[in-house]
Short mmCIF file of C-alpha atoms in Angstrom, two decimals:
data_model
loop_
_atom_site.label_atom_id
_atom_site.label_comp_id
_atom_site.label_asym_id
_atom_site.label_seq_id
_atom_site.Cartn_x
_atom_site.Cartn_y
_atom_site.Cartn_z
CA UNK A 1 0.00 0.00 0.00
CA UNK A 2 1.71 3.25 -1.06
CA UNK A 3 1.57 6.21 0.16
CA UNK A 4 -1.71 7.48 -1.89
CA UNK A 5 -3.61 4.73 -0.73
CA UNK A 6 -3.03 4.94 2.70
CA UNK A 7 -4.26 8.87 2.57
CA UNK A 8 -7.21 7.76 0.81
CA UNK A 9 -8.01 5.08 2.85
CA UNK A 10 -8.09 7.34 5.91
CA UNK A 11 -9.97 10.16 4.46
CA UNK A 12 -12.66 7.97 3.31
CA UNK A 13 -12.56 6.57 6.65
CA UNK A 14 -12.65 10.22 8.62
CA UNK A 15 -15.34 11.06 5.96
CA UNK A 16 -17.55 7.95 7.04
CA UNK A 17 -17.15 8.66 10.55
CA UNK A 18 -18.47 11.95 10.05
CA UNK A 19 -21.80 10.80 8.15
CA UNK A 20 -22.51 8.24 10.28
CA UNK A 21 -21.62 10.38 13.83
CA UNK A 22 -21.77 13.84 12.52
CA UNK A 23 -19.45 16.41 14.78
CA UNK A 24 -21.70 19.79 16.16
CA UNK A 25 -19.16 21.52 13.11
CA UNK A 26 -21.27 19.39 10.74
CA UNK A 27 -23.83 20.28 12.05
CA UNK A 28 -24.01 23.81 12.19
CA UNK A 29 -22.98 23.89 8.87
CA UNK A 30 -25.27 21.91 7.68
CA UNK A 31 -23.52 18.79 6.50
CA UNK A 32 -26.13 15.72 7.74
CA UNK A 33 -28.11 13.57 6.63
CA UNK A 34 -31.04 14.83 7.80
CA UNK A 35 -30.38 18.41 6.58
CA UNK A 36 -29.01 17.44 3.32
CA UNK A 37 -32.34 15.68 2.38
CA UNK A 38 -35.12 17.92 4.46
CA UNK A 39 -37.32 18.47 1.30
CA UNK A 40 -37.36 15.07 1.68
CA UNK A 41 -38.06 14.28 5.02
CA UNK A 42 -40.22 17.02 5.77
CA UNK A 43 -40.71 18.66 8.57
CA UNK A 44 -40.69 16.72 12.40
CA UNK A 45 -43.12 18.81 13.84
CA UNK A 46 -46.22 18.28 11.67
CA UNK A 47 -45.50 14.34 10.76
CA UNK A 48 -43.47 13.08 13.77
CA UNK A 49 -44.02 9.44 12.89
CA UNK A 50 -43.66 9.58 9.55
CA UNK A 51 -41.17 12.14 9.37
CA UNK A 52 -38.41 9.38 11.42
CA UNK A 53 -40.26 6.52 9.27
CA UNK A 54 -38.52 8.46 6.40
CA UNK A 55 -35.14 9.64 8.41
CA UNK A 56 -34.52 5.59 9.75
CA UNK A 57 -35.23 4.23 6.25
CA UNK A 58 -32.79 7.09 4.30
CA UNK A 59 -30.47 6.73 7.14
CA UNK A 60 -29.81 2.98 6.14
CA UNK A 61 -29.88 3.42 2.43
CA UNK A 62 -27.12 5.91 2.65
CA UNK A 63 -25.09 4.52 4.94
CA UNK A 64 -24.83 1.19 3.11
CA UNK A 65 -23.66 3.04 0.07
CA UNK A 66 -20.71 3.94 1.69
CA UNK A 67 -18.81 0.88 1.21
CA UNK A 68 -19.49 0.62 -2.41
CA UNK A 69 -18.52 3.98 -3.02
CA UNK A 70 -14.97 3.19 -1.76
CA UNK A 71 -14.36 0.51 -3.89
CA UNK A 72 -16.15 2.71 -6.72
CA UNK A 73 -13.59 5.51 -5.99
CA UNK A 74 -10.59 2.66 -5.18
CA UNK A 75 -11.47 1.05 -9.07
CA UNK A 76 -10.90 4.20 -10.52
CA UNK A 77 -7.45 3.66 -9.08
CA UNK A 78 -8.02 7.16 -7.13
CA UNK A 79 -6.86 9.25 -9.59
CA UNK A 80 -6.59 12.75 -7.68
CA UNK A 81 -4.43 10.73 -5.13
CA UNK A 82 -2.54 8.80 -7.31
CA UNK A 83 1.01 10.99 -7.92
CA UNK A 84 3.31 7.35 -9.15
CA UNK A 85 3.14 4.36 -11.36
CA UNK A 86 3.07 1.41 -9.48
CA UNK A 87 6.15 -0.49 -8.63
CA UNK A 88 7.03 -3.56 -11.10
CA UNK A 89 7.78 -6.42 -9.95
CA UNK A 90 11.35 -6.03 -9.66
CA UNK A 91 11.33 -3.39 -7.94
CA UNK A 92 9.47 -4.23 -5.13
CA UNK A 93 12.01 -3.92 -1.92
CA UNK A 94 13.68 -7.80 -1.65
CA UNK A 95 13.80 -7.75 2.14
CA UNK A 96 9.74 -7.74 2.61
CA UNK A 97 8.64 -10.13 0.22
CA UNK A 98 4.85 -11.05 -0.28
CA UNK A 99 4.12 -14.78 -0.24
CA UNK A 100 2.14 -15.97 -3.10
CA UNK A 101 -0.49 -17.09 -0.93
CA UNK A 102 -0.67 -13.92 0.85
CA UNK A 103 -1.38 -12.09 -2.45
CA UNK A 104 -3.50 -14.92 -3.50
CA UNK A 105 -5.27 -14.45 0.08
CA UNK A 106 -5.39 -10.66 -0.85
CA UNK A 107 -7.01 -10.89 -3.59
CA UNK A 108 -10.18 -13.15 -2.84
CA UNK A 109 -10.55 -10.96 0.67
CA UNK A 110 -10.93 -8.02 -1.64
CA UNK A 111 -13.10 -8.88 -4.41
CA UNK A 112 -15.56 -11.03 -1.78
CA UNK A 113 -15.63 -7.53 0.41
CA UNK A 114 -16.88 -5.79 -2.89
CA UNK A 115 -19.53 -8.10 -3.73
CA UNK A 116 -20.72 -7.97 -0.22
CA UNK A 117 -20.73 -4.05 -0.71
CA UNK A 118 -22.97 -4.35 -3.75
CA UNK A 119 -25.19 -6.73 -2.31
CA UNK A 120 -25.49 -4.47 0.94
CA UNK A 121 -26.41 -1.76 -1.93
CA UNK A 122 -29.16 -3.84 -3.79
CA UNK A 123 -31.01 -5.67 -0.58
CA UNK A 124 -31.27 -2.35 1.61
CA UNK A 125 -33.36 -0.97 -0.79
CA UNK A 126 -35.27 -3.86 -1.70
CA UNK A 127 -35.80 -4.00 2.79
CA UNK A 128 -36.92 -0.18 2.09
CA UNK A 129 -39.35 -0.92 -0.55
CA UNK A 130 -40.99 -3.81 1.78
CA UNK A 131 -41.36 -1.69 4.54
CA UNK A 132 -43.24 1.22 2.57
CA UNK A 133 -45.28 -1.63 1.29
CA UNK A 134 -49.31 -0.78 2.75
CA UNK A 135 -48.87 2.38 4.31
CA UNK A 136 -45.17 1.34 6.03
CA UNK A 137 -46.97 -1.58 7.45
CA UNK A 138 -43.80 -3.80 8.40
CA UNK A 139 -41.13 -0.81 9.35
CA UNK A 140 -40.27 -1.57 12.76
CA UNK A 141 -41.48 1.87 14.21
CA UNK A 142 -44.88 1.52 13.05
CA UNK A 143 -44.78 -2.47 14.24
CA UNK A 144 -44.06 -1.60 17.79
CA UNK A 145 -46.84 1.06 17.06
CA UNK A 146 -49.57 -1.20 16.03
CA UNK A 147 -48.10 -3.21 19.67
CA UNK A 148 -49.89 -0.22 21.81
CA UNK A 149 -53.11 -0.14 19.49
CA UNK A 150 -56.12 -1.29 21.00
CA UNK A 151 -57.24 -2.61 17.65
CA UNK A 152 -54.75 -5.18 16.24
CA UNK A 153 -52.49 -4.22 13.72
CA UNK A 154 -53.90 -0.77 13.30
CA UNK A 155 -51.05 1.86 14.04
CA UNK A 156 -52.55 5.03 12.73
CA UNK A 157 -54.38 5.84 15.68
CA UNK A 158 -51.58 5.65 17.60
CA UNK A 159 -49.31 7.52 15.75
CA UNK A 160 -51.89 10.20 15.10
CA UNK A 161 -52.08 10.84 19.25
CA UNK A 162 -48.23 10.78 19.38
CA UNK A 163 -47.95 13.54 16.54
CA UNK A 164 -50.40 15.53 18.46
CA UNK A 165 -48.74 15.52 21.61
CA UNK A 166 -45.29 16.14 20.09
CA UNK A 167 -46.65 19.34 18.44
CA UNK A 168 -47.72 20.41 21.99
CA UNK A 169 -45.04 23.11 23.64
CA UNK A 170 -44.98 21.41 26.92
CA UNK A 171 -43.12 18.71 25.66
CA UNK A 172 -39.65 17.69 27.06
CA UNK A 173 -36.80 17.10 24.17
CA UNK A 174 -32.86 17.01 24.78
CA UNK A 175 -30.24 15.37 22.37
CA UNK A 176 -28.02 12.87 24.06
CA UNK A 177 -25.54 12.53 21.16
CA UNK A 178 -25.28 13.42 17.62
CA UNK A 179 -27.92 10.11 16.47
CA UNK A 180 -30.20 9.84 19.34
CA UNK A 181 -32.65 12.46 21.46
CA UNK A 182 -34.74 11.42 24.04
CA UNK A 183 -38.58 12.94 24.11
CA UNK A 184 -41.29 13.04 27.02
CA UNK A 185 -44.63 14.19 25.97
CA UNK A 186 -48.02 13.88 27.69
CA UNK A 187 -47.89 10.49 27.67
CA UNK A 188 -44.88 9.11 25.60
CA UNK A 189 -41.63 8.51 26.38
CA UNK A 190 -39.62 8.45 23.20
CA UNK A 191 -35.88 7.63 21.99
CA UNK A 192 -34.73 8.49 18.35
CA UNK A 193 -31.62 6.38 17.23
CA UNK A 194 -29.98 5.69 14.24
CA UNK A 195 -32.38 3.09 12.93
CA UNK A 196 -35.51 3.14 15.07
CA UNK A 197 -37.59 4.64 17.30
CA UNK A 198 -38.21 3.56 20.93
CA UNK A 199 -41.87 4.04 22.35
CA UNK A 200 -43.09 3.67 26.10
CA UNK A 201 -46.63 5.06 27.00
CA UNK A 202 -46.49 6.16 30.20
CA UNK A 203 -49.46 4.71 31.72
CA UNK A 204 -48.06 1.13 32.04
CA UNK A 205 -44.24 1.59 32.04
CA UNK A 206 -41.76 1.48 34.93
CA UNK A 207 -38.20 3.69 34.92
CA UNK A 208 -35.44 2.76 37.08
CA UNK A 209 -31.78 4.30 37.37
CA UNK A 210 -29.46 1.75 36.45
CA UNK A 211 -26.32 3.50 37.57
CA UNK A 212 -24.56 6.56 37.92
CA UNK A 213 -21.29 7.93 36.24
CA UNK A 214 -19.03 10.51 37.62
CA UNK A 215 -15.79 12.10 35.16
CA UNK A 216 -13.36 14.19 36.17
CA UNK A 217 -13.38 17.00 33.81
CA UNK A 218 -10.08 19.02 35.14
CA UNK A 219 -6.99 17.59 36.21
CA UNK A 220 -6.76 20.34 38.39
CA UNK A 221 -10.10 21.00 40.27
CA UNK A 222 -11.26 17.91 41.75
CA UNK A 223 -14.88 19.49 42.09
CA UNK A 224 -15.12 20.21 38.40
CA UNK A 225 -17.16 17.04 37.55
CA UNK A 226 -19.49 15.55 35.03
CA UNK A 227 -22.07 12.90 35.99
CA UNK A 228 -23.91 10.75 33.45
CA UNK A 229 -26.99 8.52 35.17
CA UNK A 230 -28.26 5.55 32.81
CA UNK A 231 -32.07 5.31 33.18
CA UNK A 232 -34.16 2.08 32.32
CA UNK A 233 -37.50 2.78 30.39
CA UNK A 234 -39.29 -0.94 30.76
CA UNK A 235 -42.80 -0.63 28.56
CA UNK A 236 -45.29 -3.09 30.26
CA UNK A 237 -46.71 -3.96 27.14
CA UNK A 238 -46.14 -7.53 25.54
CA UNK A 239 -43.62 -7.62 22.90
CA UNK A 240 -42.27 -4.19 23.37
CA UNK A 241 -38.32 -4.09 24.07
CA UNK A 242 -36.81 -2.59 27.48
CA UNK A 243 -34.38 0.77 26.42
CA UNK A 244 -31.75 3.12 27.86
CA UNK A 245 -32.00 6.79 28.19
CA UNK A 246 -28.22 8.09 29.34
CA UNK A 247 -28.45 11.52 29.94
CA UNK A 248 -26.63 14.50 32.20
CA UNK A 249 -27.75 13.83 36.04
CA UNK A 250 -28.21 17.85 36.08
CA UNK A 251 -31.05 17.20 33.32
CA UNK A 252 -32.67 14.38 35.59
CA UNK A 253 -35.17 16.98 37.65
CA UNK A 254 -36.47 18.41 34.18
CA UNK A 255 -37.04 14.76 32.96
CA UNK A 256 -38.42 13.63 36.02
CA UNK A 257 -40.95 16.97 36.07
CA UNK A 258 -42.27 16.07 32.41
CA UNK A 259 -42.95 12.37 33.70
CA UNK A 260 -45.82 10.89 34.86
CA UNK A 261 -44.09 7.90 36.45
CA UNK A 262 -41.68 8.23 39.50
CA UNK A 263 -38.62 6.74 38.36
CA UNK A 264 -37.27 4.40 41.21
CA UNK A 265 -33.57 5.14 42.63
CA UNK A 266 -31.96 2.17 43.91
CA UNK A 267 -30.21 3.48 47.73
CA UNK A 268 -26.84 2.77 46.71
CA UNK A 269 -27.03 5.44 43.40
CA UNK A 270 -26.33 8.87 44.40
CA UNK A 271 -26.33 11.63 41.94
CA UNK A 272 -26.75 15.95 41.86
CA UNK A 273 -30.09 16.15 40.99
CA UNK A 274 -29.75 19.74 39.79
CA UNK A 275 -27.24 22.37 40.00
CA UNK A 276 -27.55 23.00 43.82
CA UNK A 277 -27.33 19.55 44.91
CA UNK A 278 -24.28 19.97 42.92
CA UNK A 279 -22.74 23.58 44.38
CA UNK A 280 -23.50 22.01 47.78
CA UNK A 281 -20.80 19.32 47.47
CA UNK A 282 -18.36 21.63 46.23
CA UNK A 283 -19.72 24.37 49.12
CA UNK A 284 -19.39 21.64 51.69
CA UNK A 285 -15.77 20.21 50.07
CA UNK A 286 -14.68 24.15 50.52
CA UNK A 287 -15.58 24.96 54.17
CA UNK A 288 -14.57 21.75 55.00
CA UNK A 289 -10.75 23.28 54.36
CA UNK A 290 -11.29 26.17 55.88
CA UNK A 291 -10.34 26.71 60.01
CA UNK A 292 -12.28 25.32 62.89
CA UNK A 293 -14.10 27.61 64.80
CA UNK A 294 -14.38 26.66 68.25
CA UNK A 295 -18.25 27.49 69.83
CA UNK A 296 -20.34 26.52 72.98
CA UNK A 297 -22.58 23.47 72.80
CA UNK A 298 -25.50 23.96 70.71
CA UNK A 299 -29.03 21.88 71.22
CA UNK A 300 -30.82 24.01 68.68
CA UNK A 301 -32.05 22.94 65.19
CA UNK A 302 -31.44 24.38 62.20
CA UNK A 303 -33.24 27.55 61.81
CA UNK A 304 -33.96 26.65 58.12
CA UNK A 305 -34.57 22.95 58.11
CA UNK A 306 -35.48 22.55 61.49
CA UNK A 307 -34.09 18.79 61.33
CA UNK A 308 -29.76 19.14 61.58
CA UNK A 309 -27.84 20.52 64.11
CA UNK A 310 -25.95 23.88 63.40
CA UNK A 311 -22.77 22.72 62.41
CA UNK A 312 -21.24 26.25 61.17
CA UNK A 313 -20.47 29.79 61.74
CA UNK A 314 -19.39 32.41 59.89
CA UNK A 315 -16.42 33.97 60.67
CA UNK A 316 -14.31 36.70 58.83
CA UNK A 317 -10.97 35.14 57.78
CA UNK A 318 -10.50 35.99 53.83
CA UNK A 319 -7.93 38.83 53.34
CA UNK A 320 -10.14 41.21 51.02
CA UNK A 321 -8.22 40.67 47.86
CA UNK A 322 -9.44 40.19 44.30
CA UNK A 323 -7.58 38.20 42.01
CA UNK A 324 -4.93 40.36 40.94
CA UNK A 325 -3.75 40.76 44.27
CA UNK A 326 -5.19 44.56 44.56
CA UNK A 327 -7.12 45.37 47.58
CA UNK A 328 -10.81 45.45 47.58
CA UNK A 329 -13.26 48.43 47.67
CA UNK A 330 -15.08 48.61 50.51
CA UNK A 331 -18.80 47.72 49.25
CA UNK A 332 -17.21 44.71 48.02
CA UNK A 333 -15.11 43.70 51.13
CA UNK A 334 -16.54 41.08 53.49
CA UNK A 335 -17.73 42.02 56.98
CA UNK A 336 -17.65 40.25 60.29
CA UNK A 337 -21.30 38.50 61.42
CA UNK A 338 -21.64 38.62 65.13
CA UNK A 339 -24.53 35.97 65.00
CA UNK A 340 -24.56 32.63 66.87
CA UNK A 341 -24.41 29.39 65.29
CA UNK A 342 -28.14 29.19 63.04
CA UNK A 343 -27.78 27.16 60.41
CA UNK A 344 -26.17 23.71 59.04
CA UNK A 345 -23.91 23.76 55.92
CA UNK A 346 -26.12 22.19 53.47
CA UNK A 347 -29.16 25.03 53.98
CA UNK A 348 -26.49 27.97 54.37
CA UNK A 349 -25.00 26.62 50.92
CA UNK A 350 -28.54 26.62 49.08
CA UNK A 351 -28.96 29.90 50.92
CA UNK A 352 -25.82 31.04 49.03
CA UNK A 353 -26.40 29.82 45.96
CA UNK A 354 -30.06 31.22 45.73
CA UNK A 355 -28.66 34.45 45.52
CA UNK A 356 -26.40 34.28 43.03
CA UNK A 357 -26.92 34.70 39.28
CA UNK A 358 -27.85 32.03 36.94
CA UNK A 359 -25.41 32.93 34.36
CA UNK A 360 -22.51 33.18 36.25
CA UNK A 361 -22.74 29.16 37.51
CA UNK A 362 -19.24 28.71 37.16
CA UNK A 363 -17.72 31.11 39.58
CA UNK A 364 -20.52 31.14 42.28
CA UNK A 365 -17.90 29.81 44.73
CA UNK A 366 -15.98 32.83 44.23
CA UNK A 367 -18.86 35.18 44.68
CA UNK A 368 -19.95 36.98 47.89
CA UNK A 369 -23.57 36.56 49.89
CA UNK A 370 -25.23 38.17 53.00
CA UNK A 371 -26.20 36.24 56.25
CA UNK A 372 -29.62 35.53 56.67
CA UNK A 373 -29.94 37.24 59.65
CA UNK A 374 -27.58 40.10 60.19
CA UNK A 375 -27.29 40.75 56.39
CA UNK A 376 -23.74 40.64 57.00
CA UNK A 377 -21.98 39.86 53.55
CA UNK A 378 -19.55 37.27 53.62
CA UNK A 379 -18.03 34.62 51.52
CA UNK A 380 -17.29 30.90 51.37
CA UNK A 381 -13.84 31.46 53.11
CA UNK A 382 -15.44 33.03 55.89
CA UNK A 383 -17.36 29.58 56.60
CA UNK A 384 -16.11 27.00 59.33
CA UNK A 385 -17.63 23.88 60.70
CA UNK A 386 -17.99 24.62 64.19
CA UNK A 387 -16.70 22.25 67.70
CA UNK A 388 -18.18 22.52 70.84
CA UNK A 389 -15.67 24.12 73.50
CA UNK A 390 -16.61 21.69 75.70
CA UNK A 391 -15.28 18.82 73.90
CA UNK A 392 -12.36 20.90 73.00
CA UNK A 393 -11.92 20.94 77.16
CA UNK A 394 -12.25 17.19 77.38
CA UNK A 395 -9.76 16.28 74.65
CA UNK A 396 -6.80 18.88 76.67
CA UNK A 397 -8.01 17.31 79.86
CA UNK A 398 -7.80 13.82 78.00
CA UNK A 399 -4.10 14.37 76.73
#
């Protein structure tokens, strides 16, 4: 394989790659499938059904042209790549000779891989043509359909209440990756893919998290994390297959507000739920650094939650710099709070992050807040966990 082949053989492969998974630069430029042919397809919100009985089928045809078009391109001996004659045989380098058998093995490997490509060409659209046979009886969308209908084998109905719930605005739609979005309507939970179409009605389907993934998304911030939970959609309904919605755990309460159905969480799967569950971790990792501050016994609850303890105080100890080094003004500097211990960590963190603005997620830890009480502003280096004086007595007794 000289050197022309080899670049052609990874373009074409980069190129596939690309059709089949398109990148979001694709994509904004216009360069899918789907955009490509949308006089064809027509448009998702008036046809939903129809509209990915159309994408599914196109998506197959064209993807098993690809192969054939390689060894189109490769027959044509690639002529805008192709910059040498090839080597005779005697001058072929003598230190890696080819076995006869080798080339011989070569040979039939290649020509069987282009018949299979032509077949692949000729039966997918033959499969096409069945499935649009009587109204796109047998596509495999409209057969798990006609699985939900209360009259056998008839579809329509169904697929006429799923296109009217889809055009409603209440619906909930997110894109989990470049081939597959996951849609909750009135009564529908849906799951495009490459291929097909996942349905679940509501009314007789059970959802269960599966697990929970957490990535590290800086080498350098331990808190800077990305969490991916794997949900189970399991349709009641005989015949209907079980499916797998992974999405961003920060997207789970907007799911879960769309659904009808609780979805179960198994006691051993903990996730952030939203963007506060997550800034309290990262409030509670913080404070947790921070010094101890030393306080009488407390038999109080929470003046928020009325349920924990007060387990912090805050307690001016940043030095009133921004990040340059340069001294602050002094609206912006933090003041001391002369208030007793009120409040646990978890309710003075959600406290915190209530006031801060939505846009600006990324640096609420380095933002400022006011106490509840004494409107005292303050921020999350002026937080400590709190110990009693009296054990503090005991321990020095102790040693």
């Amino acid at each position: 394989m000289d050197e022309s082949e080899l670049l052609f053989n990874l373009f074409y492969f980069l190129l596939c790659m690309c059709v089949i998974y398109p990148p979001e630069e694709f994509q904004r430029l216009g360069f899918t499938i789907e955009q490509v042919f949308s006089s064809f397809l027509g448009e998702e919100y008036q046809d939903f059904v129809g509209y990915h009985l159309r994408r599914t089928s196109l998506n197959l045809f064209v993807h098993s042209c690809l192969p054939v078009t390689y060894f189109l391109i490769h027959r044509l001996k690639f002529s805008v790549f192709a910059t040498q004659q090839p080597l005779e045989d005697n001058e072929l380098d003598p230190d890696f000779p080819m076995p006869q058998e080798a080339v011989a093995f070569k040979t039939l490997t290649w020509k069987m891989a282009q018949r299979f490509s032509v077949l692949a060409m000729l039966a997918v659209p033959a499969l096409i043509f069945k499935w649009h046979q009587q109204n796109w009886r047998r596509h495999p969308i409209n057969k798990t359909l006609a699985k939900y209908s209360n009259t056998p084998g008839n579809y329509s109905s169904v697929a006429s209440d799923i296109n009217t719930e889809f055009r409603r605005q209440d619906i909930y739609k997110k894109k989990l990756n470049s081939i597959s979005t996951v849609i909750a309507t009135e009564n529908w939970i849906i799951k495009t893919t490459m291929y097909n179409v996942n349905f679940a009605h509501q009314a007789n389907t059970s959802l269960s998290v599966a697990k929970a993934e957490t990535y590290n998304i800086s080498h350098h911030d331990q808190n800077d994390t990305l969490q991916m939970i794997s949900i189970v959609v399991q349709p009641m309904r005989q015949g209907v297959s079980d499916f797998n919605i992974r999405i961003n755990a920060l997207e789970f309460r907007s799911l879960e507000d769309r659904l009808r159905r609780p979805i179960t969480i198994p006691s051993n799967i903990q996730f952030h739920r939203s963007v506060i569950d997550r800034f309290v971790d990262v409030f509670k990792a913080q404070v947790a650094l921070n010094p101890i501050f030393s306080s009488e016994p407390i038999t109080d609850k929470c003046f928020a939650c009325m349920l924990a303890e007060p387990n912090i105080k805050i307690n001016k100890q940043c030095s009133d710099l921004n990040r340059a080094g340069a001294p602050l003004t002094d609206e912006a500097r933090c003041s001391n709070c002369y208030c007793r211990p009120m409040w646990c960590v978890e309710c003075l963190a959600r406290w915190f992050a209530a006031r801060q603005s939505d846009i600006d997620r990324e640096v609420w830890l380095e933002q400022k807040c006011t106490c509840p009480m004494c409107r005292a502003k303050f921020c999350v280096l002026d937080v400590s966990y709190i110990r009693p004086t009296a054990t503090t007595s005991a321990d020095e007794d102790a040693s």
